[in-house]
PDB file of C-alpha atoms in Angstrom:
ATOM      1  CA  MET A   9     -18.128  -7.220   5.073  1.00  0.00           C
ATOM      2  CA  PRO A  10     -15.791  -4.554   3.297  1.00  0.00           C
ATOM      3  CA  LYS A  11     -12.942  -6.150   1.168  1.00  0.00           C
ATOM      4  CA  ILE A  12     -10.662  -2.823   0.713  1.00  0.00           C
ATOM      5  CA  TYR A  13      -7.592  -2.604  -1.468  1.00  0.00           C
ATOM      6  CA  ILE A  14      -5.543   0.406  -0.793  1.00  0.00           C
ATOM      7  CA  ILE A  15      -3.432   1.505  -3.560  1.00  0.00           C
ATOM      8  CA  GLY A  16      -0.961   4.400  -4.216  1.00  0.00           C
ATOM      9  CA  SER A  17       2.484   5.380  -4.400  1.00  0.00           C
ATOM     10  CA  VAL A  18       5.311   4.502  -1.981  1.00  0.00           C
ATOM     11  CA  GLY A  19       4.620   7.749   0.593  1.00  0.00           C
ATOM     12  CA  SER A  20       1.102   8.330  -0.069  1.00  0.00           C
ATOM     13  CA  GLY A  21      -0.255   7.453   3.038  1.00  0.00           C
ATOM     14  CA  LYS A  22      -1.603   3.874   2.399  1.00  0.00           C
ATOM     15  CA  THR A  23      -0.440   2.079   5.662  1.00  0.00           C
ATOM     16  CA  THR A  24      -2.017   5.138   7.658  1.00  0.00           C
ATOM     17  CA  LEU A  25      -5.436   5.086   5.937  1.00  0.00           C
ATOM     18  CA  ALA A  26      -5.372   1.103   5.869  1.00  0.00           C
ATOM     19  CA  LYS A  27      -4.455   1.542  10.092  1.00  0.00           C
ATOM     20  CA  ARG A  28      -7.621   4.017  10.413  1.00  0.00           C
ATOM     21  CA  LEU A  29      -9.931   2.237   8.719  1.00  0.00           C
ATOM     22  CA  SER A  30      -8.671  -0.861  10.399  1.00  0.00           C
ATOM     23  CA  ARG A  31      -9.609   0.449  13.804  1.00  0.00           C
ATOM     24  CA  GLU A  32     -13.115   2.421  12.439  1.00  0.00           C
ATOM     25  CA  LEU A  33     -14.207  -0.361  11.040  1.00  0.00           C
ATOM     26  CA  ASN A  34     -12.960  -3.408  13.182  1.00  0.00           C
ATOM     27  CA  ILE A  35     -11.239  -5.415  10.884  1.00  0.00           C
ATOM     28  CA  ASN A  36      -7.598  -6.867  10.118  1.00  0.00           C
ATOM     29  CA  TYR A  37      -5.280  -4.590   7.535  1.00  0.00           C
ATOM     30  CA  TYR A  38      -2.652  -6.086   5.675  1.00  0.00           C
ATOM     31  CA  GLU A  39       0.798  -4.682   4.381  1.00  0.00           C
ATOM     32  CA  LEU A  40       1.430  -6.810   1.323  1.00  0.00           C
ATOM     33  CA  ASP A  41       5.156  -5.809   1.381  1.00  0.00           C
ATOM     34  CA  ASN A  42       5.062  -8.026   4.503  1.00  0.00           C
ATOM     35  CA  VAL A  43       3.571 -10.835   2.556  1.00  0.00           C
ATOM     36  CA  THR A  44       6.132 -10.260   0.170  1.00  0.00           C
ATOM     37  CA  TRP A  45       9.112 -10.469   2.296  1.00  0.00           C
ATOM     38  CA  GLU A  46       9.906 -12.184   5.064  1.00  0.00           C
ATOM     39  CA  HIS A  47      11.273  -9.898   7.861  1.00  0.00           C
ATOM     40  CA  ASN A  48      14.141 -11.299  10.025  1.00  0.00           C
ATOM     41  CA  PRO A  49      15.083  -9.762  13.133  1.00  0.00           C
ATOM     42  CA  ASN A  50      19.016 -10.001  12.146  1.00  0.00           C
ATOM     43  CA  GLY A  51      17.996  -7.582   8.928  1.00  0.00           C
ATOM     44  CA  ASN A  52      18.440 -10.471   6.580  1.00  0.00           C
ATOM     45  CA  ASP A  53      15.321 -10.330   4.949  1.00  0.00           C
ATOM     46  CA  ARG A  54      14.111 -12.891   2.760  1.00  0.00           C
ATOM     47  CA  ARG A  55      11.894 -12.646  -0.328  1.00  0.00           C
ATOM     48  CA  ARG A  56       9.574 -15.274  -0.334  1.00  0.00           C
ATOM     49  CA  THR A  57       8.946 -17.400  -3.507  1.00  0.00           C
ATOM     50  CA  SER A  58       5.878 -16.658  -5.960  1.00  0.00           C
ATOM     51  CA  LYS A  59       4.535 -19.702  -4.324  1.00  0.00           C
ATOM     52  CA  GLU A  60       4.747 -18.491  -0.867  1.00  0.00           C
ATOM     53  CA  ILE A  61       3.509 -15.160  -1.860  1.00  0.00           C
ATOM     54  CA  ILE A  62       0.043 -16.632  -3.570  1.00  0.00           C
ATOM     55  CA  GLU A  63      -0.414 -19.069  -0.599  1.00  0.00           C
ATOM     56  CA  ILE A  64      -0.443 -16.426   1.985  1.00  0.00           C
ATOM     57  CA  PHE A  65      -2.084 -13.806  -0.127  1.00  0.00           C
ATOM     58  CA  GLU A  66      -5.273 -16.046  -1.035  1.00  0.00           C
ATOM     59  CA  LYS A  67      -5.589 -16.601   2.905  1.00  0.00           C
ATOM     60  CA  ILE A  68      -5.849 -13.163   3.133  1.00  0.00           C
ATOM     61  CA  ILE A  69      -8.218 -12.484   0.293  1.00  0.00           C
ATOM     62  CA  ASN A  70     -10.183 -15.544   1.151  1.00  0.00           C
ATOM     63  CA  GLN A  71     -11.251 -14.020   4.628  1.00  0.00           C
ATOM     64  CA  LYS A  72     -15.015 -12.410   4.998  1.00  0.00           C
ATOM     65  CA  ASP A  73     -13.313  -8.720   5.246  1.00  0.00           C
ATOM     66  CA  TRP A  74     -10.236  -7.400   4.982  1.00  0.00           C
ATOM     67  CA  ILE A  75      -7.904  -4.238   4.325  1.00  0.00           C
ATOM     68  CA  ILE A  76      -4.902  -4.706   2.127  1.00  0.00           C
ATOM     69  CA  GLU A  77      -2.382  -1.768   1.075  1.00  0.00           C
ATOM     70  CA  ASN A  78       0.092  -1.957  -1.627  1.00  0.00           C
ATOM     71  CA  VAL A  79       1.472   0.038  -4.662  1.00  0.00           C
ATOM     72  CA  GLY A  80      -0.179  -2.455  -6.721  1.00  0.00           C
ATOM     73  CA  LYS A  81       2.018  -4.925  -7.894  1.00  0.00           C
ATOM     74  CA  ASP A  82       0.762  -7.621 -10.644  1.00  0.00           C
ATOM     75  CA  ILE A  83       1.009 -10.324  -8.221  1.00  0.00           C
ATOM     76  CA  TYR A  84      -1.555  -9.339  -6.052  1.00  0.00           C
ATOM     77  CA  SER A  85      -4.089  -8.258  -9.038  1.00  0.00           C
ATOM     78  CA  LEU A  86      -6.453 -11.015  -7.981  1.00  0.00           C
ATOM     79  CA  ALA A  87      -7.231  -8.564  -4.888  1.00  0.00           C
ATOM     80  CA  TYR A  88      -8.868  -6.053  -7.728  1.00  0.00           C
ATOM     81  CA  LYS A  89     -11.849  -8.430  -8.454  1.00  0.00           C
ATOM     82  CA  ARG A  90     -12.476  -9.261  -4.933  1.00  0.00           C
ATOM     83  CA  ALA A  91     -12.645  -6.061  -3.715  1.00  0.00           C
ATOM     84  CA  ASN A  92     -15.818  -4.180  -2.646  1.00  0.00           C
ATOM     85  CA  THR A  93     -13.801  -0.898  -2.913  1.00  0.00           C
ATOM     86  CA  ILE A  94     -10.652  -0.195  -4.529  1.00  0.00           C
ATOM     87  CA  ILE A  95      -8.872   2.928  -2.826  1.00  0.00           C
ATOM     88  CA  TYR A  96      -6.521   4.896  -4.819  1.00  0.00           C
ATOM     89  CA  ILE A  97      -4.469   7.717  -3.240  1.00  0.00           C
ATOM     90  CA  ASP A  98      -3.374  10.209  -5.792  1.00  0.00           C
ATOM     91  CA  LEU A  99      -0.933  13.219  -4.193  1.00  0.00           C
ATOM     92  CA  PRO A 100       1.292  15.531  -6.269  1.00  0.00           C
ATOM     93  CA  LYS A 101       4.884  14.391  -6.858  1.00  0.00           C
ATOM     94  CA  ARG A 102       6.043  17.190  -4.388  1.00  0.00           C
ATOM     95  CA  ILE A 103       4.040  15.954  -1.639  1.00  0.00           C
ATOM     96  CA  LEU A 104       5.262  12.524  -2.116  1.00  0.00           C
ATOM     97  CA  TYR A 105       8.818  13.510  -2.123  1.00  0.00           C
ATOM     98  CA  LYS A 106       8.504  15.584   1.077  1.00  0.00           C
ATOM     99  CA  ARG A 107       6.906  12.691   2.681  1.00  0.00           C
ATOM    100  CA  ILE A 108       9.247  10.042   1.646  1.00  0.00           C
ATOM    101  CA  ILE A 109      12.229  12.263   2.745  1.00  0.00           C
ATOM    102  CA  TYR A 110      10.496  13.378   5.812  1.00  0.00           C
ATOM    103  CA  ARG A 111       9.779   9.388   6.543  1.00  0.00           C
ATOM    104  CA  TRP A 112      13.720   8.446   5.960  1.00  0.00           C
ATOM    105  CA  ILE A 113      14.909  11.248   8.198  1.00  0.00           C
ATOM    106  CA  LYS A 114      12.743   9.594  10.812  1.00  0.00           C
ATOM    107  CA  GLN A 115      13.788   5.928  10.085  1.00  0.00           C
ATOM    108  CA  LYS A 116      17.554   7.278  10.225  1.00  0.00           C
ATOM    109  CA  LEU A 117      17.159   8.803  13.735  1.00  0.00           C
ATOM    110  CA  LYS A 118      15.555   5.641  14.809  1.00  0.00           C
ATOM    111  CA  LEU A 119      12.298   7.636  15.767  1.00  0.00           C
ATOM    112  CA  TYR A 120      10.224   5.098  12.939  1.00  0.00           C
ATOM    113  CA  PRO A 121      10.363   1.504  12.131  1.00  0.00           C
ATOM    114  CA  SER A 122      11.662   0.256   8.756  1.00  0.00           C
ATOM    115  CA  PRO A 123      12.043  -2.990   7.701  1.00  0.00           C
ATOM    116  CA  MET A 124      14.668  -1.573   5.645  1.00  0.00           C
ATOM    117  CA  LYS A 125      17.934   0.134   6.367  1.00  0.00           C
ATOM    118  CA  PRO A 126      17.264   3.824   5.561  1.00  0.00           C
ATOM    119  CA  THR A 127      20.311   4.390   3.381  1.00  0.00           C
ATOM    120  CA  LEU A 128      20.905   6.673   0.658  1.00  0.00           C
ATOM    121  CA  GLY A 129      20.424   4.121  -1.760  1.00  0.00           C
ATOM    122  CA  ALA A 130      17.017   3.219  -0.525  1.00  0.00           C
ATOM    123  CA  LEU A 131      16.003   6.968  -0.413  1.00  0.00           C
ATOM    124  CA  LYS A 132      16.980   7.286  -3.693  1.00  0.00           C
ATOM    125  CA  GLN A 133      15.062   4.030  -4.793  1.00  0.00           C
ATOM    126  CA  MET A 134      11.769   5.390  -3.174  1.00  0.00           C
ATOM    127  CA  LEU A 135      12.149   8.811  -4.908  1.00  0.00           C
ATOM    128  CA  LEU A 136      12.163   6.648  -8.190  1.00  0.00           C
ATOM    129  CA  TRP A 137       9.389   4.423  -7.436  1.00  0.00           C
ATOM    130  CA  ALA A 138       7.274   7.707  -6.683  1.00  0.00           C
ATOM    131  CA  LYS A 139       8.216   9.427  -9.943  1.00  0.00           C
ATOM    132  CA  ARG A 140       7.328   6.381 -11.871  1.00  0.00           C
ATOM    133  CA  GLU A 141       4.336   5.837 -10.249  1.00  0.00           C
ATOM    134  CA  LYS A 142       3.339   9.561 -11.202  1.00  0.00           C
ATOM    135  CA  GLN A 143       4.622   8.936 -14.911  1.00  0.00           C
ATOM    136  CA  ASP A 144       2.473   5.625 -15.391  1.00  0.00           C
ATOM    137  CA  SER A 145      -0.187   5.493 -12.944  1.00  0.00           C
ATOM    138  CA  LYS A 146      -1.413   1.885 -11.873  1.00  0.00           C
ATOM    139  CA  LEU A 147      -5.040   3.750 -12.009  1.00  0.00           C
ATOM    140  CA  LYS A 148      -4.643   3.951 -16.006  1.00  0.00           C
ATOM    141  CA  LYS A 149      -4.627  -0.364 -15.759  1.00  0.00           C
ATOM    142  CA  LEU A 150      -7.890  -0.276 -13.098  1.00  0.00           C
ATOM    143  CA  HIS A 151     -10.746   1.411 -15.911  1.00  0.00           C
ATOM    144  CA  LYS A 152     -12.565  -2.008 -15.688  1.00  0.00           C
ATOM    145  CA  TYR A 153     -12.918  -1.826 -11.916  1.00  0.00           C
ATOM    146  CA  ASN A 154     -14.190   2.253 -12.338  1.00  0.00           C
ATOM    147  CA  ASN A 155     -17.501   1.291 -10.272  1.00  0.00           C
ATOM    148  CA  LYS A 156     -15.140   0.409  -7.222  1.00  0.00           C
ATOM    149  CA  ILE A 157     -12.887   2.542  -7.497  1.00  0.00           C
ATOM    150  CA  VAL A 158     -12.716   5.803  -4.953  1.00  0.00           C
ATOM    151  CA  ILE A 159      -9.486   8.337  -5.979  1.00  0.00           C
ATOM    152  CA  LEU A 160      -8.208  10.140  -2.974  1.00  0.00           C
ATOM    153  CA  ASP A 161      -6.297  13.565  -3.401  1.00  0.00           C
ATOM    154  CA  GLU A 162      -4.760  14.908  -0.033  1.00  0.00           C
ATOM    155  CA  LYS A 163      -7.875  16.766   1.153  1.00  0.00           C
ATOM    156  CA  ARG A 164     -10.371  13.751   0.640  1.00  0.00           C
ATOM    157  CA  LEU A 165      -7.372  11.211   1.881  1.00  0.00           C
ATOM    158  CA  ASN A 166      -7.908  13.253   5.152  1.00  0.00           C
ATOM    159  CA  GLU A 167     -11.843  13.235   5.375  1.00  0.00           C
ATOM    160  CA  TYR A 168     -12.514  10.087   3.962  1.00  0.00           C
ATOM    161  CA  LYS A 169     -14.955   7.619   5.614  1.00  0.00           C
ATOM    162  CA  TYR A 170     -15.766   3.865   4.171  1.00  0.00           C
ATOM    163  CA  VAL A 171     -19.251   3.455   3.767  1.00  0.00           C
ATOM    164  CA  ASP A 172     -20.551  -0.119   2.995  1.00  0.00           C
ATOM    165  CA  GLU A 173     -23.097  -0.249  -0.275  1.00  0.00           C
TER     166      GLU A 173
END
């Protein structure tokens, strides 16, 4: 019964890895941004209240198995305790920036779905988030979970296979 929490910077490949593991293991994955935000077709997204977020999140992590992915927001810290495996994707800043810009261009051209409007301000914000993660990595705060952390660099990310212990 895998319970996998994937964290990393914006553009690190969290969703791609979550989708792949979901297919391989035949279990659901959840993008926690979709827990934080209620997306509306008209573009007027609403940030859920803390109470709503916690209710939805707890329903997810109380399931027998799951894969969740997020940048490691504090509101989701209970997942660190509940997870069997915490995967931290650690890519160099230059690769993150390249991926973020490439994805933004695809969003601009409507080739890649995006809940956010792909504005220059949104691009700047994503690059800033990536820079901050490289300066103050979430990994530093997870030392008490070292026994269940898997750190993936670019090569290991593409080769990673989950093994239930």
